[in-house]
PDB file of C-alpha atoms in Angstrom:
ATOM      1  CA  MET I   1      12.769 168.471  31.462  1.00 73.00           C
ATOM      2  CA  THR I   2      11.189 165.861  33.713  1.00 86.00           C
ATOM      3  CA  GLN I   3      13.021 163.016  35.436  1.00 88.00           C
ATOM      4  CA  LEU I   4      11.545 160.487  33.018  1.00 90.00           C
ATOM      5  CA  SER I   5      12.752 162.624  30.094  1.00 91.00           C
ATOM      6  CA  LYS I   6      16.294 162.443  31.473  1.00 91.00           C
ATOM      7  CA  ILE I   7      16.135 158.699  32.074  1.00 93.00           C
ATOM      8  CA  ILE I   8      14.890 157.827  28.584  1.00 95.00           C
ATOM      9  CA  LEU I   9      17.833 159.747  27.093  1.00 95.00           C
ATOM     10  CA  PHE I  10      19.915 156.658  27.893  1.00 97.00           C
ATOM     11  CA  PHE I  11      17.828 154.295  25.750  1.00 97.00           C
ATOM     12  CA  PRO I  12      19.987 154.591  22.583  1.00 97.00           C
ATOM     13  CA  ALA I  13      23.111 153.903  24.656  1.00 97.00           C
ATOM     14  CA  ILE I  14      21.437 150.827  26.181  1.00 97.00           C
ATOM     15  CA  VAL I  15      20.650 149.500  22.694  1.00 97.00           C
ATOM     16  CA  LEU I  16      24.274 150.007  21.643  1.00 97.00           C
ATOM     17  CA  LEU I  17      25.567 148.256  24.775  1.00 97.00           C
ATOM     18  CA  LEU I  18      23.235 145.299  24.288  1.00 97.00           C
ATOM     19  CA  THR I  19      24.221 145.073  20.619  1.00 97.00           C
ATOM     20  CA  GLY I  20      27.904 145.156  21.540  1.00 97.00           C
ATOM     21  CA  GLY I  21      27.357 142.403  24.078  1.00 97.00           C
ATOM     22  CA  SER I  22      25.408 140.338  21.551  1.00 97.00           C
ATOM     23  CA  LEU I  23      28.150 140.747  18.932  1.00 97.00           C
ATOM     24  CA  THR I  24      30.743 139.624  21.464  1.00 97.00           C
ATOM     25  CA  TYR I  25      28.581 136.612  22.300  1.00 96.00           C
ATOM     26  CA  PHE I  26      28.250 135.822  18.572  1.00 97.00           C
ATOM     27  CA  ALA I  27      32.020 136.164  18.016  1.00 97.00           C
ATOM     28  CA  HIS I  28      32.776 133.704  20.845  1.00 96.00           C
ATOM     29  CA  SER I  29      29.874 131.319  20.201  1.00 95.00           C
ATOM     30  CA  PRO I  30      28.561 131.586  16.625  1.00 96.00           C
ATOM     31  CA  SER I  31      25.100 130.049  16.485  1.00 96.00           C
ATOM     32  CA  LEU I  32      21.549 130.801  15.455  1.00 96.00           C
ATOM     33  CA  LEU I  33      20.771 131.914  19.004  1.00 96.00           C
ATOM     34  CA  SER I  34      23.648 134.394  19.189  1.00 96.00           C
ATOM     35  CA  ALA I  35      22.789 135.750  15.715  1.00 97.00           C
ATOM     36  CA  LEU I  36      19.175 136.234  16.791  1.00 97.00           C
ATOM     37  CA  ALA I  37      20.403 138.039  19.915  1.00 97.00           C
ATOM     38  CA  VAL I  38      22.193 140.584  17.709  1.00 97.00           C
ATOM     39  CA  LEU I  39      19.115 141.103  15.528  1.00 97.00           C
ATOM     40  CA  PHE I  40      16.839 141.418  18.551  1.00 98.00           C
ATOM     41  CA  SER I  41      19.101 144.035  20.139  1.00 97.00           C
ATOM     42  CA  LEU I  42      19.155 146.149  16.980  1.00 97.00           C
ATOM     43  CA  TYR I  43      15.629 145.701  15.656  1.00 98.00           C
ATOM     44  CA  GLY I  44      13.385 143.780  18.041  1.00 98.00           C
ATOM     45  CA  LEU I  45      13.976 145.563  21.343  1.00 98.00           C
ATOM     46  CA  PRO I  46      13.348 149.147  20.136  1.00 98.00           C
ATOM     47  CA  VAL I  47      10.068 148.156  18.434  1.00 98.00           C
ATOM     48  CA  LEU I  48       8.899 146.180  21.466  1.00 98.00           C
ATOM     49  CA  VAL I  49       9.723 149.028  23.850  1.00 97.00           C
ATOM     50  CA  TYR I  50       8.059 151.554  21.522  1.00 98.00           C
ATOM     51  CA  ARG I  51       4.790 149.600  21.336  1.00 97.00           C
ATOM     52  CA  LEU I  52       4.695 149.200  25.128  1.00 97.00           C
ATOM     53  CA  TYR I  53       5.588 152.861  25.526  1.00 97.00           C
ATOM     54  CA  GLN I  54       2.793 153.929  23.158  1.00 96.00           C
ATOM     55  CA  TRP I  55       0.333 151.890  25.192  1.00 95.00           C
ATOM     56  CA  ARG I  56       1.396 153.725  28.364  1.00 95.00           C
ATOM     57  CA  TYR I  57       2.113 157.150  26.821  1.00 96.00           C
ATOM     58  CA  PRO I  58       0.032 157.563  23.639  1.00 95.00           C
ATOM     59  CA  LEU I  59       1.278 160.292  21.337  1.00 93.00           C
ATOM     60  CA  PRO I  60      -1.352 162.989  20.735  1.00 93.00           C
ATOM     61  CA  GLU I  61      -1.318 165.197  17.659  1.00 96.00           C
ATOM     62  CA  GLY I  62      -1.268 168.958  18.067  1.00 97.00           C
ATOM     63  CA  ILE I  63       0.685 171.530  20.069  1.00 95.00           C
ATOM     64  CA  SER I  64       2.556 170.849  23.302  1.00 93.00           C
ATOM     65  CA  TYR I  65       5.699 172.115  25.048  1.00 92.00           C
ATOM     66  CA  LEU I  66       8.973 170.360  25.846  1.00 91.00           C
ATOM     67  CA  ARG I  67      10.092 172.352  28.862  1.00 86.00           C
ATOM     68  CA  GLY I  68       8.386 172.459  32.212  1.00 77.00           C
ATOM     69  CA  LYS I  69       6.961 169.853  34.553  1.00 83.00           C
ATOM     70  CA  LYS I  70       4.686 168.045  32.111  1.00 89.00           C
ATOM     71  CA  TYR I  71       6.211 165.017  30.408  1.00 93.00           C
ATOM     72  CA  SER I  72       6.222 164.968  26.600  1.00 94.00           C
ATOM     73  CA  SER I  73       5.282 161.546  25.236  1.00 96.00           C
ATOM     74  CA  TRP I  74       6.797 162.564  21.885  1.00 97.00           C
ATOM     75  CA  TRP I  75      10.200 163.044  23.537  1.00 96.00           C
ATOM     76  CA  GLY I  76      10.276 159.453  24.731  1.00 96.00           C
ATOM     77  CA  SER I  77       9.098 158.057  21.393  1.00 97.00           C
ATOM     78  CA  HIS I  78      11.820 160.053  19.638  1.00 97.00           C
ATOM     79  CA  GLN I  79      14.563 158.696  21.903  1.00 97.00           C
ATOM     80  CA  ILE I  80      13.423 155.131  21.216  1.00 98.00           C
ATOM     81  CA  GLN I  81      13.732 155.731  17.437  1.00 97.00           C
ATOM     82  CA  VAL I  82      16.751 158.039  17.364  1.00 96.00           C
ATOM     83  CA  ILE I  83      19.315 155.274  16.824  1.00 96.00           C
ATOM     84  CA  TYR I  84      17.931 154.736  13.300  1.00 97.00           C
ATOM     85  CA  ILE I  85      18.327 158.438  12.540  1.00 94.00           C
ATOM     86  CA  ALA I  86      21.854 158.494  13.970  1.00 95.00           C
ATOM     87  CA  ILE I  87      22.857 155.323  12.085  1.00 96.00           C
ATOM     88  CA  PRO I  88      20.858 155.377   8.810  1.00 95.00           C
ATOM     89  CA  ALA I  89      22.556 152.216   7.509  1.00 95.00           C
ATOM     90  CA  LEU I  90      20.498 150.130   9.958  1.00 96.00           C
ATOM     91  CA  GLU I  91      17.318 150.868   8.029  1.00 97.00           C
ATOM     92  CA  ALA I  92      18.961 151.280   4.608  1.00 95.00           C
ATOM     93  CA  VAL I  93      19.760 147.548   4.735  1.00 95.00           C
ATOM     94  CA  LEU I  94      16.071 146.770   5.269  1.00 96.00           C
ATOM     95  CA  ARG I  95      15.133 148.775   2.180  1.00 95.00           C
ATOM     96  CA  LEU I  96      17.272 146.506  -0.009  1.00 93.00           C
ATOM     97  CA  ILE I  97      14.863 143.603   0.566  1.00 94.00           C
ATOM     98  CA  PRO I  98      11.462 144.041  -1.173  1.00 93.00           C
ATOM     99  CA  GLY I  99       8.605 144.463   1.293  1.00 95.00           C
ATOM    100  CA  VAL I 100      10.725 144.337   4.441  1.00 97.00           C
ATOM    101  CA  PHE I 101      10.892 148.069   5.125  1.00 98.00           C
ATOM    102  CA  SER I 102       7.136 148.508   4.673  1.00 98.00           C
ATOM    103  CA  GLY I 103       6.610 145.698   7.182  1.00 98.00           C
ATOM    104  CA  TRP I 104       9.127 147.330   9.499  1.00 98.00           C
ATOM    105  CA  LEU I 105       7.177 150.609   9.485  1.00 98.00           C
ATOM    106  CA  ARG I 106       3.935 148.755  10.171  1.00 98.00           C
ATOM    107  CA  LEU I 107       5.523 147.312  13.313  1.00 98.00           C
ATOM    108  CA  TRP I 108       5.982 150.903  14.519  1.00 98.00           C
ATOM    109  CA  GLY I 109       2.306 151.656  13.908  1.00 97.00           C
ATOM    110  CA  ALA I 110       2.491 153.259  10.450  1.00 98.00           C
ATOM    111  CA  LYS I 111      -0.117 152.476   7.806  1.00 98.00           C
ATOM    112  CA  VAL I 112       1.675 151.417   4.619  1.00 98.00           C
ATOM    113  CA  GLY I 113      -0.045 150.080   1.526  1.00 98.00           C
ATOM    114  CA  ARG I 114       1.102 147.559  -1.080  1.00 97.00           C
ATOM    115  CA  ASN I 115       3.901 147.895  -3.626  1.00 97.00           C
ATOM    116  CA  VAL I 116       5.631 150.888  -2.045  1.00 98.00           C
ATOM    117  CA  TYR I 117       9.156 151.451  -3.371  1.00 97.00           C
ATOM    118  CA  TRP I 118      11.676 152.956  -0.965  1.00 96.00           C
ATOM    119  CA  THR I 119      15.096 154.134  -2.104  1.00 93.00           C
ATOM    120  CA  PRO I 120      17.962 153.372   0.332  1.00 87.00           C
ATOM    121  CA  GLY I 121      18.633 157.052   1.151  1.00 91.00           C
ATOM    122  CA  LEU I 122      15.629 158.156   3.201  1.00 93.00           C
ATOM    123  CA  GLU I 123      14.899 159.756   6.577  1.00 96.00           C
ATOM    124  CA  ILE I 124      11.697 159.246   8.531  1.00 97.00           C
ATOM    125  CA  ALA I 125      11.685 161.005  11.884  1.00 96.00           C
ATOM    126  CA  ASP I 126       8.463 159.571  13.329  1.00 97.00           C
ATOM    127  CA  ARG I 127       7.771 156.040  12.129  1.00 97.00           C
ATOM    128  CA  GLY I 128       4.360 155.649  13.746  1.00 96.00           C
ATOM    129  CA  LEU I 129       2.995 158.936  12.368  1.00 97.00           C
ATOM    130  CA  LEU I 130       2.839 158.023   8.707  1.00 98.00           C
ATOM    131  CA  GLU I 131       0.114 156.857   6.324  1.00 98.00           C
ATOM    132  CA  ILE I 132       1.028 155.771   2.781  1.00 98.00           C
ATOM    133  CA  GLY I 133      -1.232 154.249   0.148  1.00 98.00           C
ATOM    134  CA  ASP I 134      -0.573 151.684  -2.588  1.00 98.00           C
ATOM    135  CA  ARG I 135       1.939 151.897  -5.456  1.00 98.00           C
ATOM    136  CA  VAL I 136       3.929 154.818  -4.075  1.00 98.00           C
ATOM    137  CA  VAL I 137       7.523 155.636  -5.082  1.00 98.00           C
ATOM    138  CA  ILE I 138       9.696 157.455  -2.537  1.00 97.00           C
ATOM    139  CA  GLY I 139      12.781 159.014  -4.176  1.00 96.00           C
ATOM    140  CA  HIS I 140      16.361 159.356  -2.967  1.00 95.00           C
ATOM    141  CA  ARG I 141      17.105 161.571   0.052  1.00 96.00           C
ATOM    142  CA  VAL I 142      13.465 162.215   0.865  1.00 98.00           C
ATOM    143  CA  GLY I 143      12.768 163.422   4.411  1.00 97.00           C
ATOM    144  CA  ILE I 144       9.427 162.872   6.156  1.00 98.00           C
ATOM    145  CA  TYR I 145       9.020 164.706   9.459  1.00 98.00           C
ATOM    146  CA  SER I 146       5.802 164.483  11.472  1.00 98.00           C
ATOM    147  CA  HIS I 147       6.996 166.936  14.118  1.00 97.00           C
ATOM    148  CA  ILE I 148       8.405 170.421  14.254  1.00 97.00           C
ATOM    149  CA  ILE I 149       9.981 172.305  17.174  1.00 96.00           C
ATOM    150  CA  LYS I 150      10.041 176.077  17.488  1.00 94.00           C
ATOM    151  CA  PRO I 151      11.281 178.398  20.293  1.00 93.00           C
ATOM    152  CA  ARG I 152       8.330 180.163  21.901  1.00 89.00           C
ATOM    153  CA  LYS I 153       8.508 182.470  24.967  1.00 84.00           C
ATOM    154  CA  GLN I 154      11.318 180.756  26.901  1.00 86.00           C
ATOM    155  CA  ASP I 155       9.945 177.363  25.943  1.00 91.00           C
ATOM    156  CA  LEU I 156      10.098 174.929  23.026  1.00 94.00           C
ATOM    157  CA  MET I 157       6.811 174.488  21.206  1.00 95.00           C
ATOM    158  CA  LEU I 158       6.250 171.067  19.642  1.00 97.00           C
ATOM    159  CA  TYR I 159       3.742 170.449  16.877  1.00 97.00           C
ATOM    160  CA  VAL I 160       2.947 166.847  15.912  1.00 98.00           C
ATOM    161  CA  LYS I 161       0.733 165.637  13.079  1.00 98.00           C
ATOM    162  CA  LYS I 162       0.724 162.625  10.735  1.00 98.00           C
ATOM    163  CA  VAL I 163       1.992 162.855   7.173  1.00 98.00           C
ATOM    164  CA  LYS I 164      -0.450 161.243   4.731  1.00 98.00           C
ATOM    165  CA  ILE I 165       0.417 160.134   1.193  1.00 98.00           C
ATOM    166  CA  GLY I 166      -2.269 158.712  -1.086  1.00 98.00           C
ATOM    167  CA  ASN I 167      -2.208 155.985  -3.754  1.00 98.00           C
ATOM    168  CA  ASP I 168      -0.085 156.148  -6.933  1.00 98.00           C
ATOM    169  CA  VAL I 169       2.069 159.039  -5.696  1.00 98.00           C
ATOM    170  CA  PHE I 170       5.595 159.673  -6.959  1.00 98.00           C
ATOM    171  CA  VAL I 171       7.842 161.629  -4.581  1.00 98.00           C
ATOM    172  CA  GLY I 172      10.886 163.147  -6.308  1.00 97.00           C
ATOM    173  CA  ALA I 173      14.386 162.947  -4.848  1.00 97.00           C
ATOM    174  CA  GLY I 174      15.388 165.444  -2.189  1.00 97.00           C
ATOM    175  CA  SER I 175      11.845 166.373  -1.198  1.00 98.00           C
ATOM    176  CA  HIS I 176      10.950 167.161   2.412  1.00 98.00           C
ATOM    177  CA  PHE I 177       7.565 166.945   4.105  1.00 98.00           C
ATOM    178  CA  ALA I 178       6.569 168.808   7.274  1.00 98.00           C
ATOM    179  CA  PRO I 179       3.927 167.711   9.819  1.00 98.00           C
ATOM    180  CA  GLY I 180       0.366 167.498   8.565  1.00 98.00           C
ATOM    181  CA  VAL I 181       1.253 167.275   4.865  1.00 98.00           C
ATOM    182  CA  VAL I 182      -1.457 165.510   2.866  1.00 98.00           C
ATOM    183  CA  ILE I 183      -0.827 164.306  -0.702  1.00 98.00           C
ATOM    184  CA  GLU I 184      -3.858 163.071  -2.594  1.00 98.00           C
ATOM    185  CA  ASP I 185      -3.983 160.127  -5.017  1.00 98.00           C
ATOM    186  CA  GLY I 186      -2.009 160.227  -8.265  1.00 98.00           C
ATOM    187  CA  VAL I 187       0.118 163.290  -7.451  1.00 98.00           C
ATOM    188  CA  TYR I 188       3.639 163.774  -8.851  1.00 98.00           C
ATOM    189  CA  ILE I 189       5.956 165.627  -6.466  1.00 98.00           C
ATOM    190  CA  PRO I 190       8.892 167.153  -8.414  1.00 97.00           C
ATOM    191  CA  VAL I 191      12.515 166.824  -7.345  1.00 97.00           C
ATOM    192  CA  ALA I 192      13.573 168.886  -4.289  1.00 97.00           C
ATOM    193  CA  THR I 193      10.054 169.958  -3.341  1.00 98.00           C
ATOM    194  CA  ASN I 194       9.555 171.284   0.187  1.00 98.00           C
ATOM    195  CA  LEU I 195       6.026 170.876   1.534  1.00 98.00           C
ATOM    196  CA  TYR I 196       5.270 172.958   4.604  1.00 97.00           C
ATOM    197  CA  LEU I 197       3.131 172.613   7.711  1.00 97.00           C
ATOM    198  CA  ASN I 198      -0.339 171.178   6.975  1.00 98.00           C
ATOM    199  CA  GLN I 199       0.096 171.731   3.228  1.00 98.00           C
ATOM    200  CA  LYS I 200      -2.276 169.747   0.997  1.00 98.00           C
ATOM    201  CA  VAL I 201      -1.360 168.762  -2.557  1.00 98.00           C
ATOM    202  CA  LYS I 202      -4.041 167.736  -5.052  1.00 93.00           C
TER     203      LYS I 202
END
């Protein structure tokens, strides 16, 4: 693990500290400014840092390795997003307001079409590595993962590839998608379906 990899491990803790400080500020001085400080700490700062990070360390698709001297740009992008995986309620709240979660994903670089319905219980591991068409329904407890890690000869092999979902797709509850999954237009994915690496569904 490189020095930068170790430093960026502290990013989630920094977000929590800033949020705690903002909440304290809001408790002592309730105002629009202090409320915005809380929202910026939780939602604005991670997105801003991620977009700047992606400009400096673009995330390539394909195979790479996490150990050794070469820095993994995926590792940094994951640490910037990990707070939303650790505390799912932060994004579940956004899914209660029509259109807000789709807009949220677009801020991370995802391509999301119109009239996408997201259930509150959902896990997306890589927000910028997702393409979804129009009129898509994502069921309860669906997991979308655009990366996979596998031990390989004293190292950790990382494979990264976008997940692509077409128009008019219905994804049943409890389904899980691996990197590179492609679902074409009009497909119905039954409940608890597991789609594996680079699997295409017509």
